[in-house]
C-alpha cells in the first residue's frame, strides 16, 4: 500500500460513511418534525383563540350562558386541583420512594409493593375516576367536591412520583452512601445530607410531570366534582370551599367544545326579550374553547417553569 | 514495510484546546516504529489527551479544537481523504478499566471483523480461526478455549483486559494505544499484561500512558516525559531514567512531585 493512500476510504467504508451521514440527517429531520408539530399545535390554538385573548379573559367570570366573559373560575379550580393533589401526592410519593429505595429489603413484600406501584401507574385515568367516586365521594362522604377530585388525582399521580423518585435515588452512586456510612453517619442523615441533595432534580422532574398530568386530566374530575358551569355574581370574589363543586380548565375545555352549543339567542338583560347574537359575540363564543386550551397550556407551563427554576436553584446552590 | 520505517508516529506542533483550556501546547515528537513508547508525567499533563489525538477519538467529544500535524505511517491523519473508520481500525485503543462489550468472549473478539468485513468473507472457519489466533496471541486461548461462549462478565479483570487487547488484533492494527492499562489490575495481573505487551512489541507500535514509574522502566523502550501539555524530555527509557537531562524529569522520576 502506498503511504498516501493509507487510511483512505475503501468502497466498503464509503458505504458505511454515507450511511452514517444519512442516519444523522434522518434523525435530525424526525426531531425537527416533532418540534414543528409542537409549534404548529400551539400557533393553531393561539390563532383560533385570538378573538378571546385579552387581559379581560383571565380575571373575568363566564357570562351569558358561558358565551361571553372569561374563565377565571376554571383557572382557579385548576390551581386548587394542582396544589391540593400535589400537597398529598408529592410528600407521600417521595417518602414511599425513599423507603422503597433506601430502606426496604429485597423480599416478597417489597416486590409485591413494587408490582402494585408499577401496575397502578398503568391504570387508565377513567378507572381512577371510578375509584375516586367510590372511595372519596361516596365512602368517605366528601361528596362531589374539590377535595374529592384532588385526592383522586393524587392517587392517580402518586405511582409516577414514586417511580421517578426511586429512579432518581438509585442514580446516586453507592460509593456516596458508603463514604457517608463509614464516617458513622446514620442512614437518615446520609439520605438527608448526601442522597437527597444529589437526586433532588430527578425527583422534581417526576413532580413536574405530575403537575402537568393533574392539570390536564379530565376523566378523574368529571365524576368526582367538576361542574360544567357555576354561576357567579358580577363582582363577587371567586373561591371554592373544599367541599364544593368547582370549575376546572380541562373540563371547561371539554364541555365548551363537546357538550355545549353556542346559543343563537340570548335574553336582553333589560327587557328579557330573546335577541339573536351579534356576529362578534358569536365569534367570541366559538373561540372560548381555544382560549381555554391556550390558558391551560399556559398554566401548565407556568407550574413547570416554577419547578424548573426551583430545580435550577437547587442544582446551582446545592446547600440545603 | 515496517522494517524500513523508523518512525511510526510523527507529530508537529500539535496543540489542543478543550473550550478555552489548552491541554496540549505545540507537541512535536517522533515515536519509533515497532517498539513500546511510555508516556509519563503528572496527572493533567496531557498524556491521555495526546494519546487520544492519535486516533482522533478526541473529536467525538464536543468543544475540542486541534491544530498541528499528526503523521502516522507516512500519512497525515488530518488529511481530508482520511476516513476515521479506517484510521481507528489500524490505531486501536485499550482503556484503563477493562471494557469488554457485554457479549460472549467469542463475539467480543470477532466484533470488529463482523463490522469491517463483508458477510460473505466471514465463514465460520474464518471467524473461528481469528478467535483462536487473537486469543492465542494474548495467551488466553488455553484458559478460555472451552468458555468461548461465556459472558465476558464471568472473566477476571486480567482476562477481561487481555480480551480487550485481543479484540483489536483481528483487524490487524499498526498501532495500539494503551491508557494506563494496568491501573485496575493487581500485581500478578499487571505482570501478565506486561509480559503480553512485551510479546506484542515488534509486531505493533505500542504507546502506553502510565503513572507507574517502575512499569514505564520495565516495559518501554523509549520514554516521553510530559509536563503542562508539552514534552519535556524524550529518550531511550534507560537513558531517561539513569541520566535525565532535564531537572524536572529528574525530580519527577525520583518522586519529588507527581
XYZ file of C-alpha atoms in Angstrom:
578
model
C 0.000 0.000 0.000
C 1.180 3.455 -0.847
C 1.513 5.623 2.255
C -0.511 8.450 0.770
C -3.481 6.127 0.391
C -3.306 4.887 3.941
C -6.499 5.307 5.998
C -8.437 6.451 2.945
C -11.909 5.191 2.163
C -12.361 1.841 0.518
C -15.617 1.322 -1.352
C -16.793 -0.684 1.617
C -16.019 2.143 4.063
C -17.559 4.643 1.686
C -20.894 2.908 2.038
C -20.691 2.994 5.809
C -19.751 6.657 5.879
C -22.567 7.704 3.602
C -24.988 5.680 5.725
C -23.596 7.489 8.758
C -24.478 10.804 7.140
C -27.945 9.708 6.113
C -28.789 8.381 9.547
C -27.764 11.679 11.086
C -29.897 13.627 8.628
C -32.847 11.306 9.154
C -32.707 11.575 12.934
C -32.412 15.340 12.702
C -35.381 15.581 10.326
C -37.546 13.476 12.613
C -36.579 15.651 15.576
C -37.320 18.756 13.561
C -40.726 17.415 12.505
C -41.600 16.767 16.113
C -40.608 20.298 17.073
C -42.597 21.631 14.120
C -45.657 19.691 15.241
C -45.468 21.366 18.639
C -45.055 24.804 17.082
C -47.937 24.163 14.688
C -50.170 22.969 17.500
C -49.516 25.992 19.653
C -49.829 28.502 16.826
C -53.065 26.869 15.648
C -54.534 27.131 19.126
C -53.376 30.713 19.587
C -54.696 31.686 16.167
C -58.127 30.230 16.850
C -58.156 31.791 20.304
C -57.322 35.314 19.098
C -60.872 36.764 19.498
C -60.922 35.989 23.222
C -57.277 36.523 24.099
C -57.175 39.750 26.008
C -56.306 40.679 29.548
C -60.021 40.599 30.434
C -60.318 36.910 29.568
C -58.302 35.694 32.535
C -59.789 37.524 35.529
C -63.396 37.602 34.273
C -66.227 35.208 35.133
C -68.174 33.412 32.371
C -71.288 35.325 31.368
C -74.289 34.992 29.028
C -74.578 31.193 29.372
C -70.779 30.887 29.011
C -70.836 32.509 25.592
C -69.075 35.613 26.889
C -66.787 36.769 29.665
C -63.707 34.953 30.920
C -62.602 31.771 32.625
C -61.259 32.852 35.992
C -63.301 30.280 37.978
C -61.876 27.491 35.817
C -58.293 28.761 36.203
C -58.756 28.959 39.938
C -60.240 25.439 40.047
C -57.257 24.027 38.184
C -54.868 25.775 40.566
C -56.801 24.266 43.505
C -56.547 20.814 41.924
C -52.846 21.030 41.192
C -51.878 22.453 44.564
C -54.097 20.139 46.618
C -53.171 16.972 44.742
C -49.510 17.956 44.854
C -49.703 18.523 48.600
C -50.803 14.913 49.000
C -49.019 13.098 46.189
C -45.594 14.734 46.408
C -44.793 14.059 50.087
C -46.397 10.639 50.171
C -44.863 9.614 46.872
C -41.391 10.868 47.713
C -41.463 9.274 51.172
C -42.628 5.961 49.761
C -39.943 6.186 47.088
C -37.280 6.827 49.724
C -38.469 3.892 51.800
C -38.583 1.537 48.846
C -35.186 2.517 47.517
C -33.196 3.171 50.685
C -34.677 1.023 53.424
C -36.754 -1.840 52.004
C -35.049 -5.211 51.815
C -35.494 -7.233 48.674
C -38.184 -9.648 49.880
C -41.578 -10.761 48.615
C -43.398 -7.874 50.288
C -41.207 -5.244 48.636
C -41.548 -6.953 45.291
C -45.303 -7.077 45.742
C -45.402 -3.356 46.526
C -43.229 -2.621 43.508
C -45.507 -4.607 41.287
C -48.522 -2.762 42.694
C -46.897 0.633 42.107
C -45.984 -0.202 38.523
C -49.447 -1.516 37.793
C -51.095 1.439 39.483
C -49.142 3.746 37.173
C -50.605 1.907 34.218
C -54.254 2.099 35.302
C -56.327 4.239 32.905
C -57.445 7.532 34.405
C -61.139 6.761 33.967
C -60.700 3.767 36.260
C -59.087 6.040 38.841
C -62.136 8.268 38.422
C -64.440 5.408 39.332
C -62.251 4.554 42.310
C -62.371 8.198 43.424
C -66.136 8.215 43.089
C -66.463 5.126 45.245
C -63.779 5.884 47.811
C -63.793 9.648 48.303
C -67.149 10.866 47.018
C -69.309 8.084 48.414
C -67.476 6.019 51.054
C -65.580 8.870 52.717
C -68.628 11.092 52.313
C -66.760 14.002 50.766
C -69.386 14.370 48.076
C -68.616 15.733 44.647
C -66.076 18.336 45.658
C -62.663 19.919 45.081
C -61.156 17.768 47.805
C -62.549 14.503 46.392
C -61.308 15.347 42.897
C -57.885 16.417 44.187
C -57.493 13.226 46.192
C -58.455 11.191 43.120
C -55.794 12.996 41.104
C -53.304 12.455 43.921
C -53.922 8.700 43.894
C -53.571 8.697 40.130
C -50.274 10.568 40.058
C -48.625 9.061 43.136
C -47.186 5.983 41.356
C -45.427 8.248 38.865
C -43.878 10.239 41.699
C -42.803 7.045 43.487
C -41.249 5.576 40.367
C -39.358 8.700 39.386
C -38.184 9.227 42.965
C -36.811 5.710 43.049
C -35.072 6.192 39.735
C -33.507 9.449 40.872
C -32.356 7.881 44.136
C -30.853 4.817 42.544
C -28.882 7.042 40.182
C -26.902 8.328 43.186
C -23.687 6.267 43.247
C -23.493 3.706 46.047
C -19.993 4.996 46.875
C -21.508 8.288 48.136
C -23.575 6.364 50.678
C -20.652 4.151 51.636
C -18.439 7.171 52.206
C -21.071 8.674 54.474
C -21.849 5.458 56.400
C -18.182 4.909 57.067
C -17.943 8.240 58.828
C -20.517 6.995 61.312
C -23.351 8.932 59.713
C -26.768 7.386 60.248
C -28.948 6.174 57.434
C -31.388 9.046 57.606
C -28.614 11.627 57.934
C -26.992 10.102 54.866
C -30.236 10.342 52.930
C -30.815 13.896 54.095
C -27.253 15.097 53.639
C -25.925 13.133 50.680
C -28.559 11.220 48.753
C -31.355 13.784 48.523
C -29.174 16.764 47.562
C -27.785 14.697 44.716
C -31.121 13.409 43.485
C -33.417 16.361 44.087
C -33.500 17.440 40.456
C -34.555 13.972 39.329
C -37.227 13.839 41.997
C -38.540 17.250 40.986
C -38.714 16.117 37.377
C -41.161 13.442 38.477
C -43.177 16.009 40.375
C -43.211 18.319 37.342
C -44.670 15.541 35.219
C -47.265 15.023 37.910
C -48.287 18.684 37.781
C -48.874 18.585 34.040
C -50.970 15.462 34.337
C -53.006 16.717 37.274
C -53.786 19.956 35.461
C -54.714 18.260 32.224
C -56.712 15.213 33.284
C -60.423 15.431 32.671
C -61.780 11.964 33.305
C -60.973 11.700 37.040
C -62.516 15.060 37.912
C -65.612 14.775 35.711
C -67.370 12.399 38.054
C -65.767 13.450 41.311
C -66.711 17.094 41.499
C -66.088 19.224 38.413
C -69.062 21.304 37.335
C -69.790 22.366 33.772
C -70.803 25.802 34.924
C -71.203 27.595 38.202
C -72.964 30.924 38.233
C -71.080 33.701 39.977
C -72.479 37.161 40.562
C -70.783 40.114 38.916
C -68.079 41.493 41.225
C -68.225 38.531 43.628
C -64.840 37.149 44.784
C -64.479 33.716 43.282
C -63.327 30.971 45.656
C -64.213 27.373 46.398
C -64.708 25.672 49.739
C -63.068 22.255 49.894
C -66.476 20.570 49.956
C -67.887 22.479 46.995
C -68.152 21.621 43.349
C -65.812 23.595 41.141
C -64.912 24.517 37.588
C -61.616 23.417 36.006
C -59.868 24.306 32.746
C -59.705 20.773 31.402
C -63.385 20.119 31.992
C -64.339 23.585 30.765
C -62.449 22.877 27.564
C -64.176 19.536 27.191
C -67.602 20.956 27.907
C -67.374 24.035 25.705
C -66.072 22.077 22.758
C -68.147 18.897 23.048
C -71.323 19.039 25.102
C -72.327 22.608 24.656
C -73.701 24.528 21.660
C -73.253 28.241 21.283
C -76.751 29.665 21.926
C -78.092 31.587 18.920
C -80.364 33.814 21.028
C -79.747 35.475 24.366
C -82.169 37.302 26.684
C -81.813 41.076 26.622
C -80.778 41.997 30.185
C -83.290 44.850 30.394
C -86.374 43.588 28.619
C -85.807 39.851 28.992
C -86.723 39.535 25.325
C -84.729 36.903 23.342
C -82.479 38.592 20.780
C -80.136 36.943 18.232
C -76.405 37.118 18.956
C -74.286 39.552 17.013
C -71.569 38.232 14.694
C -68.829 39.473 17.035
C -70.438 37.781 20.062
C -70.733 34.546 18.098
C -67.054 34.613 17.116
C -66.145 35.292 20.712
C -68.217 32.352 21.948
C -66.702 29.995 19.384
C -63.175 30.991 20.373
C -63.703 30.236 24.068
C -62.599 26.543 23.915
C -59.399 27.556 22.122
C -58.764 30.309 24.602
C -59.272 27.817 27.393
C -56.783 25.454 25.776
C -54.187 28.224 25.496
C -54.700 29.169 29.133
C -54.433 25.517 30.197
C -51.147 25.238 28.327
C -50.026 28.468 29.936
C -50.910 27.306 33.438
C -49.039 24.018 32.963
C -46.083 25.909 31.529
C -46.132 28.293 34.462
C -46.123 25.490 37.041
C -43.367 23.745 35.105
C -41.171 26.781 34.835
C -41.509 27.466 38.547
C -40.384 23.880 39.225
C -37.577 24.135 36.710
C -36.394 27.414 38.195
C -36.506 25.821 41.639
C -34.609 22.813 40.359
C -32.010 25.074 38.774
C -31.673 26.990 42.021
C -31.100 23.773 43.969
C -28.618 22.489 41.440
C -26.514 25.619 41.388
C -26.646 26.336 45.113
C -26.833 22.758 46.382
C -26.798 23.673 50.020
C -29.921 22.896 51.946
C 7.322 -2.474 5.114
C 7.563 -1.558 8.746
C 11.105 -2.851 8.730
C 12.305 0.095 6.649
C 10.348 2.707 8.528
C 11.982 4.266 11.503
C 9.165 6.344 12.985
C 5.570 5.176 13.104
C 4.135 8.370 14.548
C 5.360 11.894 13.942
C 3.607 14.939 15.357
C 4.440 18.530 14.638
C 3.343 21.459 16.710
C 0.238 19.659 17.947
C -1.987 21.846 20.109
C -5.378 21.026 21.554
C -7.982 23.075 23.396
C -10.952 21.914 25.474
C -13.015 25.081 25.153
C -10.674 27.773 26.468
C -8.385 25.381 28.263
C -5.261 24.492 26.333
C -4.369 20.864 27.045
C -1.577 20.403 24.506
C 0.852 23.175 23.649
C 2.733 22.549 20.433
C 3.795 18.930 20.889
C 6.370 17.766 18.361
C 7.673 14.249 18.624
C 8.719 11.132 16.759
C 7.688 7.726 18.031
C 9.689 4.771 16.788
C 8.045 2.008 14.840
C 7.546 -1.397 16.422
C 8.653 -0.513 19.918
C 6.905 0.348 23.148
C 6.899 4.032 23.999
C 5.926 5.050 27.514
C 4.216 8.364 28.226
C 4.836 9.569 31.755
C 4.053 12.743 33.632
C 1.901 14.054 36.456
C -1.912 13.974 36.250
C -3.296 16.601 33.945
C -0.133 16.993 31.905
C -1.860 15.928 28.681
C -0.674 12.332 28.337
C -4.126 10.882 27.806
C -5.182 13.796 25.613
C -2.145 13.236 23.414
C -2.913 9.515 23.220
C -6.500 10.201 22.238
C -5.355 12.508 19.443
C -3.566 9.660 17.738
C -6.781 8.024 16.551
C -8.754 11.276 16.567
C -11.215 9.932 19.105
C -10.975 13.261 20.951
C -13.121 14.801 18.259
C -16.135 12.749 19.281
C -16.419 14.870 22.412
C -17.737 18.345 21.733
C -15.838 21.571 22.254
C -12.434 20.217 21.239
C -10.172 22.105 18.848
C -6.947 20.729 17.436
C -4.112 22.347 15.494
C -0.925 20.904 14.091
C 0.028 17.757 12.261
C -0.015 14.083 13.133
C 1.613 11.710 10.718
C 1.002 8.024 11.207
C 2.931 5.597 8.993
C 3.610 8.313 6.459
C 0.094 9.737 6.235
C -1.191 12.943 7.820
C -4.303 11.779 9.663
C -5.874 15.230 9.385
C -5.869 14.984 5.583
C -9.323 15.367 4.064
C -9.299 11.947 2.462
C -8.670 10.162 5.777
C -11.566 8.008 6.878
C -11.975 7.877 10.652
C -13.303 4.348 10.291
C -10.125 3.181 8.571
C -7.898 5.160 10.898
C -9.400 3.682 14.051
C -9.252 0.232 12.538
C -5.490 0.457 12.400
C -4.952 2.559 15.526
C -6.631 0.703 18.376
C -7.054 1.728 21.994
C -7.037 -0.137 25.317
C -8.570 1.648 28.282
C -7.901 1.988 31.972
C -10.868 -0.094 33.091
C -11.293 -3.221 31.010
C -14.329 -2.520 28.862
C -15.290 -5.706 27.068
C -18.671 -5.468 25.409
C -21.478 -7.285 27.227
C -21.468 -10.227 24.855
C -19.642 -13.546 24.793
C -15.856 -13.898 24.646
C -16.105 -15.168 21.090
C -18.297 -12.295 19.922
C -16.030 -9.755 21.601
C -13.088 -10.954 19.573
C -14.900 -11.041 16.234
C -16.897 -7.847 16.845
C -14.558 -5.724 14.748
C -14.378 -8.283 11.981
C -18.132 -8.515 11.735
C -18.262 -4.748 11.248
C -15.326 -4.339 8.906
C -15.622 -7.355 6.632
C -18.360 -8.271 4.215
C -20.598 -11.024 5.485
C -19.608 -13.252 2.573
C -15.999 -13.172 3.745
C -16.886 -14.334 7.228
C -17.366 -18.055 7.165
C -17.458 -19.867 10.464
C -13.964 -21.213 9.897
C -12.577 -17.720 9.268
C -14.119 -16.443 12.480
C -13.032 -19.466 14.493
C -9.519 -19.076 13.242
C -9.454 -15.368 14.034
C -10.607 -16.076 17.581
C -8.016 -18.768 18.098
C -5.229 -16.597 16.720
C -6.173 -13.496 18.674
C -6.702 -15.317 21.956
C -3.517 -17.263 21.350
C -1.587 -14.084 20.827
C -2.797 -12.657 24.142
C -2.286 -16.020 25.855
C -5.899 -16.563 26.737
C -6.567 -19.452 24.402
C -5.561 -22.165 26.848
C -7.732 -20.715 29.610
C -10.733 -19.804 27.561
C -10.962 -22.245 24.689
C -13.741 -24.140 26.463
C -15.506 -20.992 27.633
C -15.737 -19.045 24.388
C -19.461 -18.584 24.745
C -19.421 -17.445 28.354
C -20.342 -13.838 29.049
C -17.345 -11.526 29.452
C -18.563 -10.639 32.953
C -17.591 -14.123 34.145
C -13.934 -13.342 33.455
C -11.375 -11.995 35.890
C -10.193 -8.431 35.345
C -6.877 -9.602 33.941
C -8.641 -11.826 31.433
C -11.021 -9.002 30.567
C -8.133 -6.642 29.864
C -6.379 -9.240 27.715
C -9.643 -9.790 25.886
C -9.794 -6.040 25.200
C -6.368 -6.300 23.619
C -7.317 -9.465 21.737
C -10.337 -7.869 20.103
C -8.089 -5.330 18.392
C -5.873 -7.941 16.776
C -8.177 -9.468 14.130
C -8.288 -6.029 12.483
C -4.508 -6.170 12.043
C -3.789 -2.792 13.636
C -0.487 -0.981 13.179
C -0.587 0.983 16.401
C -2.039 0.065 19.802
C -2.659 2.882 22.267
C -2.930 1.957 25.935
C -4.243 4.326 28.576
C -2.998 3.073 31.952
C -3.966 -0.480 31.038
C -2.820 -1.973 34.345
C -4.068 0.533 36.897
C -7.182 -1.521 37.668
C -5.204 -4.763 37.957
C -3.360 -6.407 40.843
C 0.372 -7.162 40.822
C 0.146 -10.589 39.230
C -2.284 -9.488 36.565
C -0.089 -6.476 35.857
C 2.910 -8.725 35.354
C 0.913 -10.932 32.995
C -0.313 -7.986 30.923
C 3.194 -6.509 30.837
C 4.579 -9.789 29.538
C 1.885 -9.766 26.925
C 2.854 -6.238 25.863
C 6.496 -7.267 25.550
C 5.474 -10.149 23.328
C 3.401 -7.834 21.133
C 6.215 -5.316 20.744
C 7.881 -5.670 17.385
C 4.666 -6.589 15.626
C 2.852 -3.474 16.727
C 3.828 0.032 17.678
C 2.608 0.450 21.248
C 2.152 3.758 23.055
C 1.332 3.391 26.719
C 0.345 6.013 29.277
C 1.357 5.041 32.777
C 1.591 6.568 36.211
C 3.820 3.805 37.393
C 7.494 4.716 37.001
C 8.636 1.150 37.591
C 6.298 -0.073 34.908
C 7.485 2.500 32.400
C 11.026 1.375 33.136
C 10.227 -2.321 32.878
C 8.308 -2.353 29.630
C 9.070 0.672 27.479
C 11.897 1.032 25.013
C 11.509 4.773 24.696
C 10.030 7.153 27.180
C 8.424 10.569 26.880
C 8.086 12.820 29.913
C 5.304 15.390 29.614
C 4.517 18.401 31.747
C 1.781 21.036 31.313
C 0.844 19.975 27.799
C 4.349 19.799 26.488
C 7.136 17.283 26.076
C 9.992 17.971 28.479
C 12.238 15.101 27.590
C 12.235 12.111 25.288
C 14.873 9.442 25.178
C 15.597 5.715 25.317
C 13.994 4.603 28.575
C 17.306 3.551 30.137
C 18.921 6.905 29.436
C 15.918 8.891 30.574
C 15.796 7.121 33.921
C 19.541 6.919 34.507
C 20.687 10.247 33.105
C 17.766 12.625 32.830
C 18.954 15.773 31.106
C 16.220 17.994 32.447
C 15.971 18.805 36.114
C 12.175 18.482 36.090
C 12.418 14.993 34.674
C 14.866 14.029 37.385
C 12.590 15.439 40.074
C 9.572 13.603 38.696
C 11.132 10.199 38.277
C 12.631 10.424 41.713
C 9.163 11.049 43.049
C 9.597 14.609 44.266
C 6.277 15.552 42.720
C 3.567 13.642 40.946
